[in-house]
Amino acid sequence: MSGLGLSVRGLRKAFGTKVVLDGVDLDVPPNSSLVVLGGSGSGKSVMLKCILGLIPPDAGQIIIGGQDLARVSRRERRALLDRIGMLFQQGALFDSLPVWENVCFKLLAQKRITRRAARDRAAEVLAQVGLAASVGDLWPAELSGGMQKRVALARAIAAQPDIIFFDEPTTGLDPIMGAVIDGLIVDCVQRLGATAVSITHDMASARRIGQQAAMIHQGRIVWTGPAATLGNTGNAMVDQFARGEREGPIQMELRR
Amino acid sequence: MLLVDLLAGIGRPVLSGCAAVGRVAIFAAVALSHLVRPPFHARQFLRHFLEIAYFSLPVVALTALFTGMVLALQSYTGFARFNANAQSAVASVVVLSMVRELGPVMAALMVSGRIGAAMAAELGTMRVTDQIDALSTLATDPIKYLVTPRILAATIALPLLVLVADILGVAGGFLIAILKLGFTPATYLDASWDVLRAMDVISGLVKAAVFGFVIGLMGCWCGYHSRGGAQGVGQATTAAVVLAAIMIFGLDYVLTEAFFAR
Ligand SMILES: Nc1ncnc2c1ncn2[C@@H]1O[C@H](COP(=O)(O)OP(=O)(O)O)[C@@H](O)[C@H]1O
Ligand SMILES: [Mg+2]
């Protein structure tokens, strides 16, 4: 298992007349960890969904592991997408299934594991995200927000993906739980030896998870650089965003 | 100018209506194509089949029983005005109306309210909480996993429910005829049995299967394509029930025409 590289070229997506992505370019080398910063509604989730093939882009290329997703056969495409893990913004746990079936969903769907073995495997993966095996028998609705995030993380890593996407993994959690989740993400990504792309608007989280950082604004990537420098990058937009200042080149559009 | 505006005003909704019908048809075709393409989600099918067939029994049974009772009472008071041979007339009306018409339609409407609404609400919630997208990222085709088992379960379960409804409807009519109208049990049952043809039962069951398919299809379609949070899910649920009910009545006419018009 080794990380897969990702490149995005000229990705565009508009909903009706509203242009959300206006030519996004992004490069993530294998085994690296990139965080993408951007304000609410700046199209971060839409970008991830385009990469995952959940939303058809209007234009642009998505290259995973050196292969252009639009140019490979359906089979190869499926094989590539199969190596991707995704943690959704709201967790997106299946509430009609108990936690253990959620965690091993993909393994069960691909018949890589029997239902009996899945329970043990779920307990193993749950332990990796700091949850007791007994949590496996609960339903998603019975879990707190932080536990749901952990289970969603467990589900994303259970099939041992080579590239993982995290959509705002710490949004809606208290700062301590946020730090815990960040720590788990870093651990899991390292253990898998995977490439990681995380979306966030939480600076502390960005510095903890990312090696590289990129900022998306008005549908384009306006800056990329080392995550450690966030806050004094010399780029006025990024620094304003990182420090959370009202005055600066970014004007919040309250109405459009 | 006015004419052009008028034509455009008529044309636009007609065209968008046709486009919607086309999209539903494609959705149905894709869902059905998964019936012959492995892997199959038997566990999902069984879960929904149980939910539809078994847990709908009480509502369908009560509806059918009361419908049969009302039918017997109404037709008796109606025929009394013509001095007709009330006994065999009531028996025939009850059994034929139940088996051909009211059994399938009543059961379908009840199941639509119960199951079609639940399907739309469940899939709608899954849509707006990204669970449907999550399925795709977990090597599972959402239509194969969510839609095909539900439509198949509804299509198979409804005829079984209608069989029960037919029997209970006739039983309801029988109860009223014997206890209230003072008919003799043997004569009433003979009269019912004599008038009934195999085609009556078969047409009712075919109707039921078609209605089941429509309920599953509209529930899944509306839920699968819902958007816009809790309100969107509410609208999808309403639309699923209303659209299914309209299609049930429309198709009921078409099927009746096909079976019995000569
Ligand atoms: N399916 C959709 N249809 C129409 N507009 C959408 C859709 N999905 C997202 N949008 C719009 O795209 C913009 C970016 O959304 P999103 O990517 O979710 O933002 P965020 O950066 O906070 O994740 C928002 O203004 C949203 O309204
Ligand atoms: Mg988002």
XYZ file of C-alpha atoms and ligand atoms in Angstrom:
546
model
C 0.000 0.000 0.000
C 1.395 3.359 -0.929
C -0.083 6.788 -1.262
C -1.602 7.937 -4.522
C -0.847 11.352 -5.951
C -3.631 13.694 -6.998
C -3.660 16.493 -9.538
C -6.548 18.738 -10.441
C -6.375 20.871 -13.579
C -8.720 23.686 -14.497
C -11.691 22.276 -12.574
C -14.858 24.246 -13.229
C -18.345 23.854 -11.874
C -21.327 26.164 -11.973
C -24.821 25.629 -10.607
C -27.061 27.549 -12.983
C -25.488 30.979 -13.293
C -23.608 30.653 -10.022
C -19.976 29.780 -10.704
C -18.639 27.840 -7.727
C -15.333 26.509 -9.078
C -13.609 28.660 -11.680
C -10.516 26.760 -12.748
C -9.083 25.019 -9.689
C -5.511 23.711 -10.001
C -4.091 21.551 -7.256
C -1.168 19.162 -6.871
C -0.824 16.682 -4.056
C 2.291 14.471 -4.239
C 1.996 10.855 -3.025
C 2.183 10.391 0.763
C 1.871 14.098 1.486
C -0.823 15.859 3.441
C -2.520 18.936 2.049
C -5.059 21.139 3.777
C -7.376 23.303 1.696
C -8.585 26.460 3.417
C -11.520 28.560 2.405
C -14.518 30.412 3.751
C -17.951 28.860 4.150
C -19.619 28.449 0.786
C -16.375 28.853 -1.148
C -16.905 25.519 -2.900
C -14.636 23.248 -0.879
C -17.157 20.433 -0.578
C -18.159 20.803 -4.222
C -14.487 20.439 -5.183
C -14.196 17.182 -3.216
C -17.418 15.836 -4.696
C -16.131 16.587 -8.195
C -12.896 14.745 -7.446
C -14.841 11.755 -6.121
C -17.050 11.703 -9.207
C -20.200 12.460 -7.193
C -20.850 15.691 -9.114
C -19.989 15.893 -12.814
C -17.614 18.832 -13.358
C -18.259 21.257 -16.230
C -14.599 21.187 -17.288
C -11.199 20.172 -16.029
C -9.107 17.100 -15.406
C -8.824 14.954 -12.317
C -5.687 12.868 -12.238
C -5.286 10.232 -9.555
C -2.184 8.066 -9.429
C -1.095 9.537 -12.767
C -4.313 8.532 -14.534
C -6.891 10.961 -15.867
C -10.232 9.772 -14.495
C -12.087 10.918 -17.605
C -9.849 8.944 -19.954
C -9.585 5.541 -18.340
C -12.047 2.697 -18.839
C -14.958 2.315 -16.447
C -13.215 -0.586 -14.792
C -9.950 1.227 -14.189
C -11.905 4.204 -12.964
C -13.736 2.056 -10.471
C -10.445 0.487 -9.394
C -8.987 3.949 -8.770
C -12.021 5.252 -6.912
C -11.865 2.069 -4.894
C -8.557 3.197 -3.390
C -10.100 6.417 -2.061
C -11.486 6.960 1.433
C -13.778 9.837 2.316
C -14.873 11.394 5.591
C -17.991 13.478 4.972
C -18.640 16.809 6.630
C -21.634 15.555 8.603
C -20.274 12.039 9.023
C -22.956 10.587 6.735
C -23.190 7.403 8.797
C -25.958 5.035 7.660
C -28.501 5.352 10.424
C -30.311 2.155 9.449
C -27.211 0.076 10.248
C -25.411 -0.524 13.553
C -21.961 0.997 13.999
C -20.053 -2.201 13.203
C -21.813 -2.603 9.862
C -21.118 1.046 9.086
C -17.418 0.578 9.781
C -17.081 -2.572 7.669
C -19.602 -1.502 5.012
C -17.185 -1.459 2.119
C -15.492 -4.724 3.093
C -18.913 -6.365 3.336
C -20.118 -4.834 0.080
C -17.115 -6.236 -1.737
C -17.469 -9.565 0.050
C -13.883 -9.264 1.274
C -15.028 -10.394 4.712
C -17.829 -12.480 6.242
C -20.403 -10.853 8.508
C -19.012 -12.798 11.445
C -15.447 -11.630 10.776
C -16.703 -8.085 10.183
C -17.612 -7.665 13.845
C -14.067 -8.449 14.933
C -12.580 -6.292 12.211
C -14.898 -3.429 13.256
C -13.716 -3.749 16.852
C -10.111 -3.545 15.652
C -10.701 -0.401 13.585
C -12.795 1.172 16.340
C -9.878 0.643 18.710
C -7.662 2.577 16.305
C -9.933 5.603 16.673
C -10.123 5.187 20.445
C -13.547 3.564 20.749
C -14.449 0.455 22.731
C -15.610 -2.640 20.890
C -19.034 -2.324 22.556
C -19.676 0.839 20.534
C -19.984 -1.461 17.527
C -23.406 -2.611 18.687
C -24.838 0.892 19.066
C -26.758 2.802 16.381
C -25.346 6.016 14.899
C -28.195 8.032 16.433
C -27.077 6.927 19.901
C -23.622 8.490 19.510
C -22.427 11.985 20.427
C -21.028 14.248 17.709
C -17.437 13.424 18.575
C -18.125 9.690 18.579
C -19.903 9.951 15.233
C -16.832 11.648 13.776
C -14.646 8.860 15.130
C -16.909 6.192 13.662
C -16.973 8.016 10.333
C -13.169 8.131 10.454
C -13.095 4.414 11.226
C -15.349 3.751 8.235
C -13.112 5.855 5.991
C -9.962 3.937 6.934
C -11.395 0.415 7.341
C -10.759 -0.590 3.736
C -7.205 0.793 3.903
C -7.413 3.458 1.215
C -4.338 4.963 -0.438
C -5.731 8.478 -0.519
C -8.150 9.925 2.001
C -10.276 13.061 1.866
C -11.471 14.773 5.022
C -14.239 17.355 4.702
C -14.122 19.669 7.724
C -13.308 16.884 10.198
C -13.364 19.145 13.259
C -16.239 21.494 12.459
C -18.906 21.363 15.138
C -16.652 19.801 17.786
C -15.270 21.469 20.883
C -11.583 22.493 20.631
C -10.301 19.581 22.696
C -12.288 16.988 20.756
C -11.139 18.735 17.580
C -7.522 18.286 18.604
C -8.173 14.633 19.446
C -9.724 13.992 16.019
C -6.821 15.781 14.330
C -4.405 13.546 16.222
C -6.321 10.436 15.131
C -6.310 11.607 11.530
C -2.553 12.129 11.566
C -2.026 8.710 13.198
C -4.319 6.881 10.801
C -2.871 8.517 7.703
C 0.640 7.657 8.864
C -0.256 4.076 9.693
C -1.842 3.579 6.263
C 0.948 5.401 4.497
C -1.759 7.245 2.572
C -2.030 10.617 0.901
C -4.377 12.995 2.713
C -6.407 15.969 1.508
C -8.278 17.816 4.236
C -10.647 20.707 4.023
C -10.950 23.046 6.940
C -11.423 26.603 8.024
C -9.904 25.933 11.433
C -6.325 27.265 11.561
C -5.171 25.211 14.527
C -6.470 22.104 12.814
C -4.817 23.076 9.518
C -1.408 23.397 11.175
C -1.833 20.078 12.952
C -2.947 18.011 9.957
C -1.237 19.616 6.985
C 2.259 19.706 5.633
C 1.180 21.843 2.707
C -1.726 24.263 2.619
C -3.737 25.851 -0.168
C -6.346 28.552 -0.047
C -9.437 28.622 -2.252
C -11.203 31.924 -2.870
C -13.797 32.812 -5.482
C -13.457 29.461 -7.180
C -9.672 29.457 -7.570
C -6.639 28.412 -5.582
C -5.064 31.758 -4.650
C -2.141 30.537 -2.579
C -0.196 27.386 -1.740
C 2.630 27.017 0.758
C 3.801 25.193 3.863
C 1.083 24.841 6.498
C 3.495 25.855 9.263
C 3.717 29.400 7.905
C -0.043 30.031 8.082
C -0.627 33.368 9.808
C 2.463 35.063 8.398
C 2.717 33.896 4.826
C 3.104 37.361 3.387
C -0.036 36.797 1.316
C -2.561 39.380 2.503
C -5.583 37.188 1.785
C -4.269 34.129 3.576
C -3.039 36.118 6.542
C -6.379 37.887 6.887
C -8.160 34.524 6.776
C -5.740 32.875 9.195
C -6.035 35.677 11.741
C -9.777 36.068 11.246
C -9.637 39.795 10.573
C -12.578 41.710 9.190
C -10.470 44.221 7.278
C -8.490 43.014 4.306
C -8.663 41.968 0.684
C -11.396 39.368 1.351
C -14.810 40.967 1.554
C -17.520 38.699 2.883
C -20.415 38.608 0.487
C -23.415 38.786 2.739
C -25.806 39.022 -0.151
C -25.407 38.270 -3.761
C -47.213 38.055 -30.370
C -50.001 37.093 -28.021
C -50.357 33.789 -29.784
C -46.659 33.071 -29.460
C -46.759 33.857 -25.733
C -49.774 31.637 -25.356
C -48.087 28.768 -27.176
C -44.929 29.224 -25.150
C -46.999 29.246 -21.961
C -48.550 25.919 -22.926
C -45.433 24.444 -24.454
C -43.031 25.004 -21.598
C -44.898 23.019 -18.926
C -45.728 20.296 -21.458
C -42.067 19.953 -22.422
C -40.827 19.950 -18.842
C -43.549 17.423 -18.016
C -42.342 15.156 -20.821
C -38.754 15.558 -19.657
C -39.759 14.554 -16.112
C -41.617 11.481 -17.386
C -38.524 10.551 -19.392
C -36.265 10.911 -16.376
C -38.554 8.760 -14.221
C -38.629 6.134 -16.989
C -34.830 6.062 -17.198
C -34.614 5.844 -13.401
C -37.021 2.894 -13.447
C -35.110 1.199 -16.269
C -31.800 1.545 -14.422
C -33.361 0.212 -11.218
C -34.828 -2.786 -13.070
C -31.560 -3.496 -14.866
C -29.961 -4.171 -11.488
C -32.333 -7.128 -11.064
C -30.190 -9.119 -13.486
C -26.783 -7.667 -12.644
C -24.983 -9.066 -9.600
C -24.205 -8.442 -6.808
C -27.679 -8.649 -5.286
C -28.695 -7.163 -1.969
C -30.981 -9.925 -0.715
C -30.785 -8.687 2.873
C -32.153 -5.295 1.838
C -34.924 -6.935 -0.179
C -36.001 -9.090 2.758
C -35.988 -6.157 5.142
C -38.279 -4.119 2.893
C -40.463 -7.070 1.941
C -41.121 -7.773 5.616
C -41.806 -4.115 6.280
C -44.277 -3.835 3.403
C -45.999 -7.225 3.421
C -46.107 -8.113 7.102
C -46.326 -4.776 8.867
C -48.927 -3.416 6.439
C -51.267 -6.331 7.163
C -53.215 -4.667 10.017
C -54.021 -1.467 8.096
C -54.876 -3.281 4.892
C -56.947 -5.876 6.736
C -59.021 -3.297 8.631
C -59.560 -1.195 5.513
C -60.715 -4.214 3.514
C -62.998 -5.488 6.255
C -64.814 -2.177 6.654
C -64.997 -1.643 2.905
C -66.685 -5.046 2.480
C -69.123 -4.266 5.290
C -70.045 -0.881 3.847
C -70.401 -2.386 0.392
C -72.891 -4.991 1.616
C -74.935 -2.407 3.471
C -74.925 0.138 0.652
C -75.805 -2.313 -2.081
C -78.583 -3.857 0.011
C -80.254 -0.496 0.639
C -79.694 0.394 -3.020
C -81.148 -2.800 -4.458
C -84.081 -2.683 -2.063
C -85.399 0.262 -4.113
C -85.643 -1.954 -7.209
C -87.012 -5.005 -5.419
C -84.181 -6.967 -6.951
C -83.175 -10.411 -5.689
C -81.233 -8.825 -2.893
C -79.410 -11.890 -1.647
C -77.478 -12.854 -4.787
C -77.194 -9.246 -5.968
C -75.492 -8.156 -2.751
C -73.179 -11.174 -2.800
C -72.116 -10.512 -6.405
C -71.595 -6.802 -5.890
C -69.469 -7.353 -2.820
C -67.253 -10.041 -4.268
C -66.773 -8.487 -7.702
C -66.163 -4.948 -6.454
C -63.758 -6.153 -3.824
C -61.723 -8.511 -5.984
C -61.615 -6.483 -9.169
C -61.474 -2.970 -7.870
C -61.603 -2.010 -4.228
C -59.177 -4.618 -2.908
C -56.277 -3.464 -5.123
C -57.082 0.258 -4.973
C -57.729 0.463 -1.236
C -54.687 -1.635 -0.360
C -52.516 0.388 -2.741
C -53.647 3.708 -1.275
C -53.019 2.536 2.275
C -49.608 1.117 1.381
C -48.751 4.275 -0.515
C -49.483 6.352 2.575
C -47.515 4.002 4.775
C -44.647 2.768 2.626
C -44.313 5.242 -0.256
C -44.090 8.078 2.253
C -41.563 6.204 4.380
C -39.390 5.420 1.357
C -39.360 9.037 0.239
C -38.585 10.265 3.745
C -35.799 7.733 4.291
C -34.090 8.225 0.933
C -34.642 11.980 1.152
C -32.935 12.121 4.524
C -30.116 9.971 3.188
C -29.744 12.355 0.260
C -29.586 15.568 2.277
C -27.219 14.062 4.859
C -24.819 12.812 2.130
C -25.494 9.153 2.953
C -26.274 8.425 -0.701
C -22.955 9.978 -1.745
C -21.265 7.995 1.002
C -22.613 4.765 -0.525
C -20.886 5.592 -3.805
C -17.570 6.120 -2.034
C -17.973 2.731 -0.331
C -18.035 0.679 -3.537
C -21.832 0.427 -3.573
C -24.194 1.571 -6.314
C -26.903 3.559 -4.509
C -29.635 2.625 -6.972
C -28.773 -1.071 -6.726
C -28.586 -0.936 -2.939
C -31.464 1.421 -2.117
C -33.917 1.546 -5.000
C -34.044 -1.879 -6.659
C -34.797 -3.870 -3.460
C -37.542 -1.428 -2.452
C -39.296 -1.474 -5.827
C -39.059 -5.262 -6.070
C -40.345 -5.719 -2.521
C -43.335 -3.433 -3.133
C -44.152 -5.130 -6.448
C -44.212 -8.596 -4.886
C -45.780 -7.644 -1.555
C -48.832 -5.813 -2.870
C -50.467 -8.792 -4.641
C -50.095 -10.806 -1.438
C -51.675 -8.021 0.582
C -54.478 -7.742 -1.961
C -55.184 -11.452 -1.680
C -55.715 -10.928 2.033
C -57.763 -7.811 1.372
C -60.006 -9.707 -1.063
C -60.710 -12.430 1.462
C -61.344 -10.028 4.333
C -63.489 -7.753 2.176
C -65.740 -10.640 1.233
C -65.755 -11.727 4.870
C -66.845 -8.229 5.893
C -69.734 -8.337 3.425
C -70.625 -11.837 4.630
C -70.742 -10.695 8.264
C -73.157 -7.880 7.515
C -75.273 -10.072 5.223
C -75.664 -12.762 7.858
C -75.798 -10.784 11.106
C -77.645 -7.697 9.988
C -79.537 -8.478 6.785
C -80.552 -11.990 7.804
C -79.322 -13.838 4.680
C -78.536 -17.551 4.863
C -74.799 -18.247 4.985
C -74.724 -21.108 2.455
C -76.792 -19.270 -0.171
C -74.703 -16.126 0.201
C -71.415 -17.992 -0.186
C -72.729 -19.987 -3.156
C -73.856 -16.802 -4.844
C -70.442 -15.217 -4.275
C -68.588 -18.234 -5.552
C -70.791 -18.678 -8.642
C -70.281 -15.173 -9.939
C -66.523 -15.109 -9.475
C -64.263 -15.890 -12.482
C -60.535 -16.567 -12.413
C -60.016 -13.475 -14.536
C -61.522 -11.287 -11.793
C -58.923 -12.429 -9.311
C -56.041 -12.350 -11.795
C -56.845 -8.832 -12.983
C -56.944 -7.668 -9.367
C -53.556 -9.196 -8.623
C -51.997 -7.765 -11.776
C -53.332 -4.361 -10.797
C -51.831 -4.852 -7.342
C -48.391 -5.653 -8.760
C -48.503 -2.588 -11.009
C -49.626 -0.392 -8.112
C -46.859 -1.811 -5.916
C -44.318 -0.974 -8.588
C -45.676 2.573 -8.873
C -45.593 3.080 -5.094
C -41.994 1.891 -4.864
C -40.918 3.861 -7.909
C -42.473 7.162 -6.827
C -41.299 6.775 -3.217
C -37.740 6.134 -4.359
C -37.718 8.708 -7.147
C -39.010 11.537 -4.959
C -36.713 10.658 -2.068
C -33.648 10.034 -4.203
C -33.926 13.427 -5.884
C -34.964 15.493 -2.895
C -32.862 18.478 -1.948
C -32.915 21.405 0.402
C -32.863 20.001 3.921
C -35.805 19.034 6.102
C -38.285 21.045 4.062
C -37.175 19.335 0.873
C -37.640 15.934 2.472
C -41.158 16.929 3.534
C -42.010 18.000 0.000
C -40.572 14.779 -1.407
C -42.739 12.744 0.957
C -45.899 14.602 -0.008
C -45.059 14.378 -3.703
C -44.426 10.625 -3.453
C -47.846 9.950 -1.951
C -49.789 12.343 -4.197
C -48.082 11.235 -7.421
C -48.482 7.561 -6.551
C -52.187 8.047 -5.752
C -52.845 9.854 -9.038
C -50.961 7.214 -10.993
C -52.836 4.455 -9.161
C -56.213 5.874 -10.202
C -55.045 6.553 -13.763
C -53.508 3.124 -14.233
C -56.535 1.524 -12.578
C -58.668 2.871 -15.391
C -56.196 1.815 -18.068
C -55.883 -1.713 -16.680
C -59.645 -2.106 -16.244
C -60.083 -1.049 -19.852
C -57.434 -3.542 -20.930
C -58.937 -6.449 -18.998
C -62.679 -6.001 -19.339
C -63.553 -3.637 -22.183
C -64.561 -5.484 -25.293
N -26.158 20.618 -5.574
C -26.051 21.948 -5.548
N -26.884 22.723 -6.264
C -26.780 24.068 -6.268
N -25.856 24.761 -5.576
C -24.986 24.056 -4.828
C -25.029 22.627 -4.782
N -24.037 22.200 -3.954
C -23.408 23.314 -3.528
N -23.967 24.435 -4.041
C -23.529 25.802 -3.813
O -22.126 25.847 -3.991
C -21.542 26.711 -3.036
C -20.380 26.035 -2.363
O -20.865 25.006 -1.522
P -19.910 24.101 -0.650
O -18.884 23.481 -1.521
O -20.774 23.168 0.124
O -19.230 25.145 0.329
P -18.145 24.857 1.446
O -16.899 25.509 0.951
O -18.640 25.531 2.686
O -18.018 23.386 1.607
C -22.630 27.144 -2.090
O -22.974 28.479 -2.376
C -23.779 26.220 -2.385
O -24.977 26.920 -2.269
Mg -18.502 22.062 2.997
